[in-house]
mmCIF file of C-alpha atoms in Angstrom:
data_model
loop_
_atom_site.group_PDB
_atom_site.id
_atom_site.type_symbol
_atom_site.label_atom_id
_atom_site.label_comp_id
_atom_site.label_asym_id
_atom_site.label_seq_id
_atom_site.Cartn_x
_atom_site.Cartn_y
_atom_site.Cartn_z
ATOM 1 C CA MET A 1 0.000 0.000 0.000
ATOM 2 C CA ASN A 2 1.277 3.443 -0.931
ATOM 3 C CA PHE A 3 0.844 5.976 1.880
ATOM 4 C CA VAL A 4 1.445 8.901 -0.503
ATOM 5 C CA GLU A 5 -1.520 9.945 -2.606
ATOM 6 C CA SER A 6 -1.022 10.279 -6.353
ATOM 7 C CA GLU A 7 -1.208 13.642 -8.089
ATOM 8 C CA GLU A 8 -4.648 12.699 -9.359
ATOM 9 C CA GLN A 9 -5.860 11.831 -5.863
ATOM 10 C CA ILE A 10 -4.452 15.058 -4.435
ATOM 11 C CA ALA A 11 -6.226 17.041 -7.141
ATOM 12 C CA LEU A 12 -9.463 15.139 -6.504
ATOM 13 C CA ARG A 13 -9.232 15.818 -2.772
ATOM 14 C CA LYS A 14 -8.710 19.529 -3.396
ATOM 15 C CA ALA A 15 -11.595 19.763 -5.845
ATOM 16 C CA ALA A 16 -13.990 17.845 -3.579
ATOM 17 C CA ALA A 17 -12.996 20.023 -0.621
ATOM 18 C CA GLU A 18 -13.649 23.161 -2.641
ATOM 19 C CA LEU A 19 -17.080 21.905 -3.647
ATOM 20 C CA GLY A 20 -17.959 21.049 -0.058
ATOM 21 C CA LYS A 21 -16.839 24.429 1.237
ATOM 22 C CA ARG A 22 -18.963 26.274 -1.332
ATOM 23 C CA TYR A 23 -21.986 24.709 0.348
ATOM 24 C CA GLY A 24 -20.981 23.881 3.921
ATOM 25 C CA HIS A 25 -22.916 24.111 7.175
ATOM 26 C CA ASP A 26 -24.890 27.215 6.190
ATOM 27 C CA TYR A 27 -26.357 25.294 3.256
ATOM 28 C CA THR A 28 -26.869 21.898 4.860
ATOM 29 C CA ALA A 29 -28.168 22.870 8.312
ATOM 30 C CA PRO A 30 -31.517 24.449 7.306
ATOM 31 C CA ARG A 31 -32.183 21.651 4.844
ATOM 32 C CA ALA A 32 -31.395 19.029 7.444
ATOM 33 C CA ARG A 33 -33.833 20.645 9.870
ATOM 34 C CA ALA A 34 -36.489 20.698 7.157
ATOM 35 C CA ARG A 35 -35.667 17.070 6.193
ATOM 36 C CA GLU A 36 -34.964 18.215 2.656
ATOM 37 C CA PRO A 37 -32.381 16.460 0.440
ATOM 38 C CA LEU A 38 -29.282 18.377 -0.633
ATOM 39 C CA THR A 39 -30.496 18.544 -4.218
ATOM 40 C CA GLU A 40 -28.259 21.343 -5.492
ATOM 41 C CA LEU A 41 -25.095 19.866 -3.980
ATOM 42 C CA TRP A 42 -25.941 16.416 -5.321
ATOM 43 C CA ALA A 43 -26.533 17.793 -8.820
ATOM 44 C CA GLU A 44 -23.255 19.721 -8.871
ATOM 45 C CA ALA A 45 -21.343 16.745 -7.482
ATOM 46 C CA GLY A 46 -22.763 14.637 -10.298
ATOM 47 C CA GLN A 47 -21.985 17.201 -12.984
ATOM 48 C CA SER A 48 -18.430 17.476 -11.661
ATOM 49 C CA GLY A 49 -17.897 13.720 -11.902
ATOM 50 C CA PHE A 50 -17.578 13.096 -8.158
ATOM 51 C CA LEU A 51 -20.536 10.735 -7.772
ATOM 52 C CA GLY A 52 -19.342 8.247 -10.369
ATOM 53 C CA VAL A 53 -15.612 8.431 -9.764
ATOM 54 C CA ASN A 54 -15.526 4.715 -8.849
ATOM 55 C CA LEU A 55 -17.636 3.489 -11.778
ATOM 56 C CA PRO A 56 -16.407 2.234 -15.178
ATOM 57 C CA VAL A 57 -15.536 4.833 -17.787
ATOM 58 C CA GLU A 58 -17.591 3.089 -20.457
ATOM 59 C CA TYR A 59 -20.718 3.732 -18.383
ATOM 60 C CA GLY A 60 -20.007 7.371 -17.605
ATOM 61 C CA GLY A 61 -17.869 6.898 -14.520
ATOM 62 C CA GLY A 62 -14.379 8.027 -13.653
ATOM 63 C CA GLY A 63 -12.774 4.600 -13.863
ATOM 64 C CA ALA A 64 -11.138 4.936 -10.435
ATOM 65 C CA GLY A 65 -11.958 2.991 -7.267
ATOM 66 C CA MET A 66 -13.133 3.086 -3.687
ATOM 67 C CA SER A 67 -9.998 4.963 -2.676
ATOM 68 C CA GLU A 68 -11.130 7.892 -4.792
ATOM 69 C CA LEU A 69 -14.809 7.751 -3.809
ATOM 70 C CA ALA A 70 -13.728 7.679 -0.162
ATOM 71 C CA ILE A 71 -11.715 10.861 -0.756
ATOM 72 C CA VAL A 72 -14.861 12.559 -2.053
ATOM 73 C CA GLY A 73 -16.926 11.338 0.884
ATOM 74 C CA GLU A 74 -14.347 12.385 3.449
ATOM 75 C CA GLU A 75 -13.847 15.877 2.040
ATOM 76 C CA LEU A 76 -17.555 16.651 1.703
ATOM 77 C CA ASN A 77 -18.148 15.603 5.311
ATOM 78 C CA ALA A 78 -15.111 17.564 6.490
ATOM 79 C CA ALA A 79 -16.736 20.662 4.959
ATOM 80 C CA GLY A 80 -20.052 19.981 6.706
ATOM 81 C CA SER A 81 -21.656 18.901 3.426
ATOM 82 C CA GLY A 82 -21.874 15.122 3.680
ATOM 83 C CA LEU A 83 -24.024 13.239 1.161
ATOM 84 C CA LEU A 84 -25.514 10.074 2.668
ATOM 85 C CA MET A 85 -26.691 8.741 -0.684
ATOM 86 C CA LEU A 86 -23.084 8.788 -1.901
ATOM 87 C CA VAL A 87 -22.654 5.743 0.343
ATOM 88 C CA VAL A 88 -25.716 4.079 -1.131
ATOM 89 C CA SER A 89 -26.131 4.876 -4.811
ATOM 90 C CA PRO A 90 -22.614 4.695 -6.343
ATOM 91 C CA ALA A 91 -20.774 2.815 -3.564
ATOM 92 C CA ILE A 92 -23.180 -0.044 -2.806
ATOM 93 C CA ASN A 93 -25.444 -0.277 -5.825
ATOM 94 C CA GLY A 94 -23.051 1.001 -8.454
ATOM 95 C CA THR A 95 -20.389 -1.450 -7.324
ATOM 96 C CA ILE A 96 -22.726 -4.459 -7.256
ATOM 97 C CA ILE A 97 -24.132 -3.703 -10.702
ATOM 98 C CA SER A 98 -20.642 -3.009 -12.088
ATOM 99 C CA ARG A 99 -19.379 -6.368 -10.875
ATOM 100 C CA PHE A 100 -22.381 -8.636 -11.379
ATOM 101 C CA GLY A 101 -24.813 -6.949 -13.762
ATOM 102 C CA THR A 102 -25.273 -7.856 -17.400
ATOM 103 C CA ASP A 103 -24.165 -5.426 -20.089
ATOM 104 C CA GLU A 104 -27.779 -4.377 -20.504
ATOM 105 C CA GLN A 105 -28.210 -3.779 -16.759
ATOM 106 C CA LYS A 106 -25.008 -1.778 -16.590
ATOM 107 C CA GLN A 107 -26.128 0.363 -19.495
ATOM 108 C CA ARG A 108 -29.540 0.879 -17.933
ATOM 109 C CA TRP A 109 -28.404 1.890 -14.441
ATOM 110 C CA LEU A 110 -24.776 2.960 -14.260
ATOM 111 C CA PRO A 111 -24.751 6.131 -16.424
ATOM 112 C CA GLY A 112 -27.537 7.660 -14.341
ATOM 113 C CA ILE A 113 -25.917 6.630 -11.064
ATOM 114 C CA ALA A 114 -22.609 8.104 -12.225
ATOM 115 C CA SER A 115 -24.159 11.433 -13.217
ATOM 116 C CA GLY A 116 -26.447 11.592 -10.197
ATOM 117 C CA GLU A 117 -29.530 11.750 -12.400
ATOM 118 C CA THR A 118 -30.532 8.321 -11.078
ATOM 119 C CA ILE A 119 -30.492 7.875 -7.301
ATOM 120 C CA MET A 120 -30.759 4.246 -6.235
ATOM 121 C CA ALA A 121 -31.683 3.323 -2.663
ATOM 122 C CA PHE A 122 -30.757 0.025 -0.993
ATOM 123 C CA GLY A 123 -32.887 -2.206 1.228
ATOM 124 C CA ILE A 124 -31.520 -5.052 3.330
ATOM 125 C CA THR A 125 -32.490 -4.565 7.016
ATOM 126 C CA GLU A 126 -35.826 -5.984 8.142
ATOM 127 C CA PRO A 127 -37.944 -5.285 11.246
ATOM 128 C CA ASP A 128 -37.565 -8.803 12.656
ATOM 129 C CA ALA A 129 -34.140 -9.757 11.300
ATOM 130 C CA GLY A 130 -32.065 -6.798 12.491
ATOM 131 C CA SER A 131 -28.367 -7.494 12.046
ATOM 132 C CA ASN A 132 -29.014 -11.144 11.182
ATOM 133 C CA SER A 133 -29.344 -11.045 7.421
ATOM 134 C CA HIS A 134 -29.714 -14.837 7.372
ATOM 135 C CA ASN A 135 -33.180 -14.333 8.848
ATOM 136 C CA ILE A 136 -34.562 -12.028 6.172
ATOM 137 C CA THR A 137 -38.024 -13.016 5.042
ATOM 138 C CA THR A 138 -38.382 -10.897 1.904
ATOM 139 C CA THR A 139 -38.852 -13.485 -0.819
ATOM 140 C CA ALA A 140 -39.024 -13.638 -4.589
ATOM 141 C CA ARG A 141 -40.876 -16.368 -6.449
ATOM 142 C CA ARG A 142 -40.963 -17.048 -10.128
ATOM 143 C CA ASP A 143 -44.134 -16.497 -12.107
ATOM 144 C CA GLY A 144 -43.340 -17.429 -15.668
ATOM 145 C CA ALA A 145 -40.476 -15.186 -16.741
ATOM 146 C CA ASP A 146 -41.275 -12.647 -14.005
ATOM 147 C CA TRP A 147 -40.478 -12.445 -10.305
ATOM 148 C CA ILE A 148 -43.010 -11.691 -7.565
ATOM 149 C CA LEU A 149 -41.469 -9.883 -4.587
ATOM 150 C CA ASN A 150 -43.000 -9.803 -1.096
ATOM 151 C CA GLY A 151 -41.599 -8.519 2.171
ATOM 152 C CA ARG A 152 -40.720 -5.616 4.440
ATOM 153 C CA LYS A 153 -37.587 -3.517 4.920
ATOM 154 C CA ILE A 154 -36.747 -0.893 7.536
ATOM 155 C CA TYR A 155 -34.303 1.999 7.893
ATOM 156 C CA VAL A 156 -33.907 2.528 4.180
ATOM 157 C CA SER A 157 -32.427 5.929 3.353
ATOM 158 C CA GLY A 158 -33.663 8.453 0.826
ATOM 159 C CA VAL A 159 -36.427 6.438 -0.824
ATOM 160 C CA ASP A 160 -38.592 9.524 -1.297
ATOM 161 C CA HIS A 161 -36.132 11.070 -3.752
ATOM 162 C CA ALA A 162 -34.720 7.823 -5.169
ATOM 163 C CA HIS A 163 -35.644 6.784 -8.681
ATOM 164 C CA ALA A 164 -34.858 3.110 -8.135
ATOM 165 C CA ILE A 165 -33.932 0.664 -5.393
ATOM 166 C CA LEU A 166 -31.856 -2.491 -4.963
ATOM 167 C CA ILE A 167 -33.575 -4.988 -2.666
ATOM 168 C CA VAL A 168 -31.909 -7.948 -0.962
ATOM 169 C CA ALA A 169 -34.258 -10.927 -0.902
ATOM 170 C CA ARG A 170 -34.105 -14.700 -0.981
ATOM 171 C CA THR A 171 -35.791 -16.961 -3.493
ATOM 172 C CA GLU A 172 -38.939 -18.643 -2.240
ATOM 173 C CA ASP A 173 -37.366 -22.108 -2.329
ATOM 174 C CA ALA A 174 -34.502 -20.866 -0.115
ATOM 175 C CA LYS A 175 -36.528 -19.600 2.843
ATOM 176 C CA THR A 176 -34.428 -21.513 5.341
ATOM 177 C CA GLY A 177 -30.747 -22.235 5.815
ATOM 178 C CA ARG A 178 -27.859 -19.935 4.975
ATOM 179 C CA LEU A 179 -28.713 -16.795 3.101
ATOM 180 C CA LYS A 180 -28.120 -16.912 -0.627
ATOM 181 C CA PRO A 181 -29.101 -13.368 -1.517
ATOM 182 C CA ALA A 182 -31.074 -12.589 -4.620
ATOM 183 C CA LEU A 183 -30.682 -8.934 -5.552
ATOM 184 C CA PHE A 184 -33.340 -7.038 -7.480
ATOM 185 C CA ALA A 185 -33.116 -3.530 -8.970
ATOM 186 C CA PHE A 186 -36.308 -1.776 -10.016
ATOM 187 C CA PRO A 187 -37.933 1.689 -10.192
ATOM 188 C CA THR A 188 -39.524 3.011 -7.008
ATOM 189 C CA ASP A 189 -42.803 3.676 -8.837
ATOM 190 C CA THR A 190 -43.302 -0.049 -9.494
ATOM 191 C CA PRO A 191 -46.863 -1.124 -8.502
ATOM 192 C CA GLY A 192 -47.022 -2.842 -5.121
ATOM 193 C CA PHE A 193 -43.962 -1.030 -3.765
ATOM 194 C CA GLU A 194 -44.850 1.439 -1.013
ATOM 195 C CA TYR A 195 -43.007 3.211 1.777
ATOM 196 C CA THR A 196 -43.630 5.349 4.830
ATOM 197 C CA ALA A 197 -41.251 7.665 6.667
ATOM 198 C CA ILE A 198 -39.942 6.822 10.131
ATOM 199 C CA ASP A 199 -40.045 9.692 12.615
ATOM 200 C CA MET A 200 -36.397 10.101 13.651
ATOM 201 C CA ASP A 201 -34.815 12.359 16.277
ATOM 202 C CA VAL A 202 -31.556 12.726 14.358
ATOM 203 C CA VAL A 203 -31.503 15.878 12.219
ATOM 204 C CA MET A 204 -30.459 14.976 8.686
ATOM 205 C CA PRO A 205 -31.486 15.774 5.110
ATOM 206 C CA ASP A 206 -32.274 12.176 4.138
ATOM 207 C CA LYS A 207 -35.282 10.512 5.730
ATOM 208 C CA GLN A 208 -35.471 6.879 6.811
ATOM 209 C CA PHE A 209 -38.265 4.636 5.570
ATOM 210 C CA LEU A 210 -40.184 1.453 6.190
ATOM 211 C CA LEU A 211 -40.827 -0.405 2.926
ATOM 212 C CA PHE A 212 -43.780 -2.582 1.977
ATOM 213 C CA MET A 213 -43.582 -4.948 -0.988
ATOM 214 C CA ASP A 214 -46.827 -6.714 -1.751
ATOM 215 C CA ASP A 215 -46.810 -8.862 -4.885
ATOM 216 C CA VAL A 216 -44.385 -6.558 -6.666
ATOM 217 C CA ARG A 217 -44.085 -7.950 -10.176
ATOM 218 C CA LEU A 218 -40.626 -7.587 -11.666
ATOM 219 C CA PRO A 219 -39.284 -8.595 -15.071
ATOM 220 C CA ALA A 220 -36.577 -11.234 -15.317
ATOM 221 C CA ASP A 221 -33.893 -8.618 -15.896
ATOM 222 C CA ALA A 222 -34.542 -7.035 -12.498
ATOM 223 C CA LEU A 223 -32.405 -9.800 -10.978
ATOM 224 C CA ILE A 224 -28.806 -8.631 -10.588
ATOM 225 C CA GLY A 225 -26.296 -11.460 -10.803
ATOM 226 C CA ASP A 226 -27.056 -15.047 -9.807
ATOM 227 C CA GLU A 227 -30.292 -15.984 -8.039
ATOM 228 C CA ASP A 228 -28.335 -18.613 -6.059
ATOM 229 C CA ALA A 229 -25.360 -16.390 -5.317
ATOM 230 C CA ALA A 230 -22.881 -16.697 -2.504
ATOM 231 C CA LEU A 231 -22.623 -13.957 0.090
ATOM 232 C CA ALA A 232 -19.628 -12.591 -1.831
ATOM 233 C CA GLN A 233 -22.052 -10.964 -4.272
ATOM 234 C CA LEU A 234 -23.771 -9.068 -1.453
ATOM 235 C CA PHE A 235 -20.550 -8.099 0.309
ATOM 236 C CA ALA A 236 -19.240 -6.691 -2.961
ATOM 237 C CA GLY A 237 -21.536 -3.815 -2.010
ATOM 238 C CA LEU A 238 -21.382 -3.972 1.790
ATOM 239 C CA ASN A 239 -17.596 -3.660 1.999
ATOM 240 C CA PRO A 240 -17.687 -0.397 -0.010
ATOM 241 C CA GLU A 241 -20.531 0.732 2.256
ATOM 242 C CA ARG A 242 -18.296 0.268 5.304
ATOM 243 C CA ILE A 243 -15.388 2.004 3.634
ATOM 244 C CA MET A 244 -17.609 4.972 2.790
ATOM 245 C CA ALA A 245 -19.126 5.003 6.277
ATOM 246 C CA SER A 246 -15.576 5.198 7.606
ATOM 247 C CA ALA A 247 -14.745 8.053 5.250
ATOM 248 C CA GLY A 248 -17.868 9.903 6.375
ATOM 249 C CA SER A 249 -17.007 9.444 10.049
ATOM 250 C CA ILE A 250 -13.464 10.658 9.457
ATOM 251 C CA GLY A 251 -14.803 13.706 7.634
ATOM 252 C CA MET A 252 -17.204 14.502 10.464
ATOM 253 C CA GLY A 253 -14.380 14.110 12.960
ATOM 254 C CA ARG A 254 -12.253 16.512 10.954
ATOM 255 C CA TYR A 255 -15.089 19.034 10.842
ATOM 256 C CA ALA A 256 -15.486 18.867 14.617
ATOM 257 C CA LEU A 257 -11.755 19.164 15.279
ATOM 258 C CA ASP A 258 -11.396 22.070 12.887
ATOM 259 C CA ARG A 259 -14.160 23.986 14.669
ATOM 260 C CA ALA A 260 -12.695 23.192 18.077
ATOM 261 C CA VAL A 261 -9.114 24.111 17.180
ATOM 262 C CA ARG A 262 -10.124 27.416 15.612
ATOM 263 C CA TYR A 263 -12.168 28.276 18.689
ATOM 264 C CA ALA A 264 -9.385 27.212 21.073
ATOM 265 C CA ASN A 265 -6.932 29.473 19.216
ATOM 266 C CA GLU A 266 -9.234 32.486 19.175
ATOM 267 C CA ARG A 267 -11.037 32.304 22.510
ATOM 268 C CA ASN A 268 -9.348 34.226 25.353
ATOM 269 C CA VAL A 269 -10.574 33.962 28.919
ATOM 270 C CA TRP A 270 -7.554 34.399 31.247
ATOM 271 C CA GLY A 271 -5.454 36.552 28.966
ATOM 272 C CA LYS A 272 -4.381 33.761 26.627
ATOM 273 C CA PRO A 273 -6.053 31.404 24.126
ATOM 274 C CA ILE A 274 -7.854 28.551 25.871
ATOM 275 C CA GLY A 275 -5.936 26.117 23.639
ATOM 276 C CA THR A 276 -2.876 26.964 25.734
ATOM 277 C CA HIS A 277 -4.262 24.846 28.546
ATOM 278 C CA GLN A 278 -3.449 21.143 28.467
ATOM 279 C CA GLY A 279 -6.893 20.322 29.801
ATOM 280 C CA LEU A 280 -8.168 21.220 26.325
ATOM 281 C CA ALA A 281 -5.054 20.714 24.205
ATOM 282 C CA HIS A 282 -4.381 17.104 25.207
ATOM 283 C CA PRO A 283 -7.908 15.766 24.577
ATOM 284 C CA LEU A 284 -7.927 17.458 21.167
ATOM 285 C CA ALA A 285 -4.502 16.015 20.352
ATOM 286 C CA LYS A 286 -5.675 12.545 21.438
ATOM 287 C CA ALA A 287 -8.739 12.841 19.229
ATOM 288 C CA LYS A 288 -6.507 13.833 16.311
ATOM 289 C CA VAL A 289 -4.269 10.778 16.830
ATOM 290 C CA GLU A 290 -7.260 8.424 16.929
ATOM 291 C CA LEU A 291 -8.772 10.017 13.824
ATOM 292 C CA GLU A 292 -5.569 9.646 11.814
ATOM 293 C CA LEU A 293 -5.184 6.001 12.858
ATOM 294 C CA ALA A 294 -8.740 5.286 11.737
ATOM 295 C CA LYS A 295 -8.048 7.015 8.435
ATOM 296 C CA LEU A 296 -5.049 4.770 7.799
ATOM 297 C CA MET A 297 -7.211 1.666 8.250
ATOM 298 C CA MET A 298 -9.870 3.135 5.969
ATOM 299 C CA GLN A 299 -7.243 3.779 3.296
ATOM 300 C CA LYS A 300 -5.946 0.242 3.731
ATOM 301 C CA ALA A 301 -9.454 -1.158 3.277
ATOM 302 C CA ALA A 302 -10.038 0.902 0.133
ATOM 303 C CA SER A 303 -6.654 -0.102 -1.281
ATOM 304 C CA LEU A 304 -7.289 -3.799 -0.643
ATOM 305 C CA TYR A 305 -10.739 -3.567 -2.195
ATOM 306 C CA ASP A 306 -9.420 -1.827 -5.279
ATOM 307 C CA SER A 307 -6.730 -4.504 -5.643
ATOM 308 C CA GLY A 308 -9.366 -7.256 -5.714
ATOM 309 C CA ASP A 309 -8.692 -8.704 -2.253
ATOM 310 C CA ASP A 310 -12.284 -9.007 -1.050
ATOM 311 C CA MET A 311 -11.534 -10.971 2.115
ATOM 312 C CA GLY A 312 -8.688 -8.699 3.167
ATOM 313 C CA ALA A 313 -10.828 -5.683 2.396
ATOM 314 C CA GLY A 314 -13.678 -7.099 4.471
ATOM 315 C CA GLU A 315 -11.517 -7.389 7.567
ATOM 316 C CA ALA A 316 -9.975 -3.945 7.095
ATOM 317 C CA ALA A 317 -13.313 -2.301 6.243
ATOM 318 C CA ASN A 318 -14.900 -3.631 9.436
ATOM 319 C CA MET A 319 -11.958 -2.452 11.533
ATOM 320 C CA ALA A 320 -11.951 0.932 9.803
ATOM 321 C CA LYS A 321 -15.667 1.406 10.358
ATOM 322 C CA TYR A 322 -15.283 0.597 14.058
ATOM 323 C CA ALA A 323 -12.260 2.842 14.564
ATOM 324 C CA ALA A 324 -13.649 5.745 12.529
ATOM 325 C CA ALA A 325 -16.960 5.751 14.402
ATOM 326 C CA GLU A 326 -15.231 5.755 17.776
ATOM 327 C CA ALA A 327 -12.864 8.521 16.663
ATOM 328 C CA ALA A 328 -15.686 10.654 15.257
ATOM 329 C CA VAL A 329 -17.680 10.366 18.488
ATOM 330 C CA ALA A 330 -14.614 11.410 20.490
ATOM 331 C CA CYS A 331 -13.929 14.357 18.190
ATOM 332 C CA ALA A 332 -17.505 15.640 18.331
ATOM 333 C CA ASP A 333 -17.705 15.261 22.112
ATOM 334 C CA GLN A 334 -14.407 17.035 22.730
ATOM 335 C CA ALA A 335 -15.296 19.788 20.251
ATOM 336 C CA VAL A 336 -18.487 20.545 22.169
ATOM 337 C CA GLN A 337 -16.561 20.465 25.440
ATOM 338 C CA THR A 338 -14.017 22.906 24.010
ATOM 339 C CA LEU A 339 -16.671 25.399 22.933
ATOM 340 C CA GLY A 340 -18.706 25.033 26.113
ATOM 341 C CA GLY A 341 -22.159 26.502 25.689
ATOM 342 C CA ASN A 342 -21.290 27.616 22.164
ATOM 343 C CA GLY A 343 -20.826 23.963 21.274
ATOM 344 C CA LEU A 344 -24.597 23.634 21.224
ATOM 345 C CA ALA A 345 -25.243 26.812 19.235
ATOM 346 C CA ASN A 346 -26.514 26.165 15.741
ATOM 347 C CA GLU A 347 -23.945 28.415 14.060
ATOM 348 C CA TYR A 348 -21.112 26.023 14.884
ATOM 349 C CA GLY A 349 -22.836 22.855 13.679
ATOM 350 C CA LEU A 350 -21.587 20.688 16.543
ATOM 351 C CA GLY A 351 -24.689 19.956 18.610
ATOM 352 C CA ASN A 352 -26.319 17.778 16.002
ATOM 353 C CA LEU A 353 -22.941 16.263 15.182
ATOM 354 C CA LEU A 354 -23.024 14.621 18.620
ATOM 355 C CA LEU A 355 -26.040 12.592 17.530
ATOM 356 C CA ALA A 356 -24.886 12.131 13.941
ATOM 357 C CA THR A 357 -21.555 10.643 15.019
ATOM 358 C CA ARG A 358 -23.314 8.470 17.599
ATOM 359 C CA VAL A 359 -25.359 6.961 14.766
ATOM 360 C CA THR A 360 -22.126 5.770 13.136
ATOM 361 C CA ARG A 361 -21.629 3.351 16.033
ATOM 362 C CA ILE A 362 -24.866 1.646 14.987
ATOM 363 C CA ALA A 363 -25.086 2.009 11.221
ATOM 364 C CA PRO A 364 -24.520 0.586 8.723
ATOM 365 C CA VAL A 365 -23.323 -2.187 11.044
ATOM 366 C CA SER A 366 -23.082 -2.060 14.829
ATOM 367 C CA ARG A 367 -19.741 -2.097 16.616
ATOM 368 C CA GLU A 368 -20.822 -5.293 18.395
ATOM 369 C CA MET A 369 -21.255 -7.129 15.085
ATOM 370 C CA ILE A 370 -17.863 -5.844 13.983
ATOM 371 C CA LEU A 371 -16.293 -7.198 17.156
ATOM 372 C CA ASN A 372 -18.033 -10.531 16.475
ATOM 373 C CA PHE A 373 -16.443 -10.549 13.019
ATOM 374 C CA VAL A 374 -12.979 -9.678 14.304
ATOM 375 C CA ALA A 375 -13.176 -12.242 17.105
ATOM 376 C CA GLN A 376 -14.167 -15.008 14.692
ATOM 377 C CA PHE A 377 -12.278 -14.236 11.500
ATOM 378 C CA SER A 378 -9.263 -12.282 12.721
ATOM 379 C CA LEU A 379 -8.610 -14.036 16.007
ATOM 380 C CA GLY A 380 -9.993 -17.484 15.242
ATOM 381 C CA LEU A 381 -12.312 -17.569 18.267
ATOM 382 C CA PRO A 382 -15.492 -19.660 18.246
ATOM 383 C CA LYS A 383 -18.533 -18.084 16.644
ATOM 384 C CA SER A 384 -20.630 -16.430 19.334
ATOM 385 C CA TYR A 385 -23.961 -16.055 17.567
#
């Protein structure tokens, strides 16, 4: 792994940072409070080529990899302009379709995903299955050449402004035993597909939804990849999701630290900047160390994924997601502590960051499930669940 970014990556980082700063907290905060998507930022990111940087050139993408998409995600979050659907549409869905879709499916979906004109949501979690994807009950049965989809999904992001969705199901004859995911992509206006918003306390532009699929009829070409696929097909999208979640957490941590450091340099109480005092300086320095360590693991995960090492990337992506979430929480907490009462004033954008970073300990996979993975696969301990 090369720890020095290429000239192209440096230029990408600079351009993404500039885009994020043109929008920033003043743009995102009122829209988050109104639960409105960041439409203008998303459109400009698509027009600038940021959304499809990881997708194949022949389908309108940038031909790069997860390393580059993670740079975009990190820099937008560091500017206070994070795009949640960047994790979902190009990272999860774009990757799965790129790797396992037919030429016709790639041509249908990827150009729009790359440009941002097509937003594709992703549904895997179910009300009764939780983190245990082997217990999902959403099923697809054949009806002639078509598929009939039935089931429920929960905590699905951005469905109200998505044009399409990728649903993880199982075929009707595989209701029991180990999950062999069948993945279906289809427009959100398909008859029988309905959704309702979940009332959430976290302030964010993208709403969360409960999905209802009642006899949703899909054509044969809605199936992405093999109907009897191994889990590798699903994790081709979930590993990028964890890499991008890590990048987002690192960006949020950077945003919090930047606010705190600027305040600690400018705020004078006893005749000198408050950052002079080790009671503030040391916790901020510790948070910086933890954030940089998490970033290294995220970069390792992205590098392994881009090199084709799916198993190595899976281990690193899980570790990166854990470390980045913990670091982001620490950064946000210490930033608020540094600003005192001002840490909860809207103008600084830190109060809601406390809750937003706390969410990263839960989603898209909980830290407990990550520790289960590390205990079993990295340490060789017996499976605990």
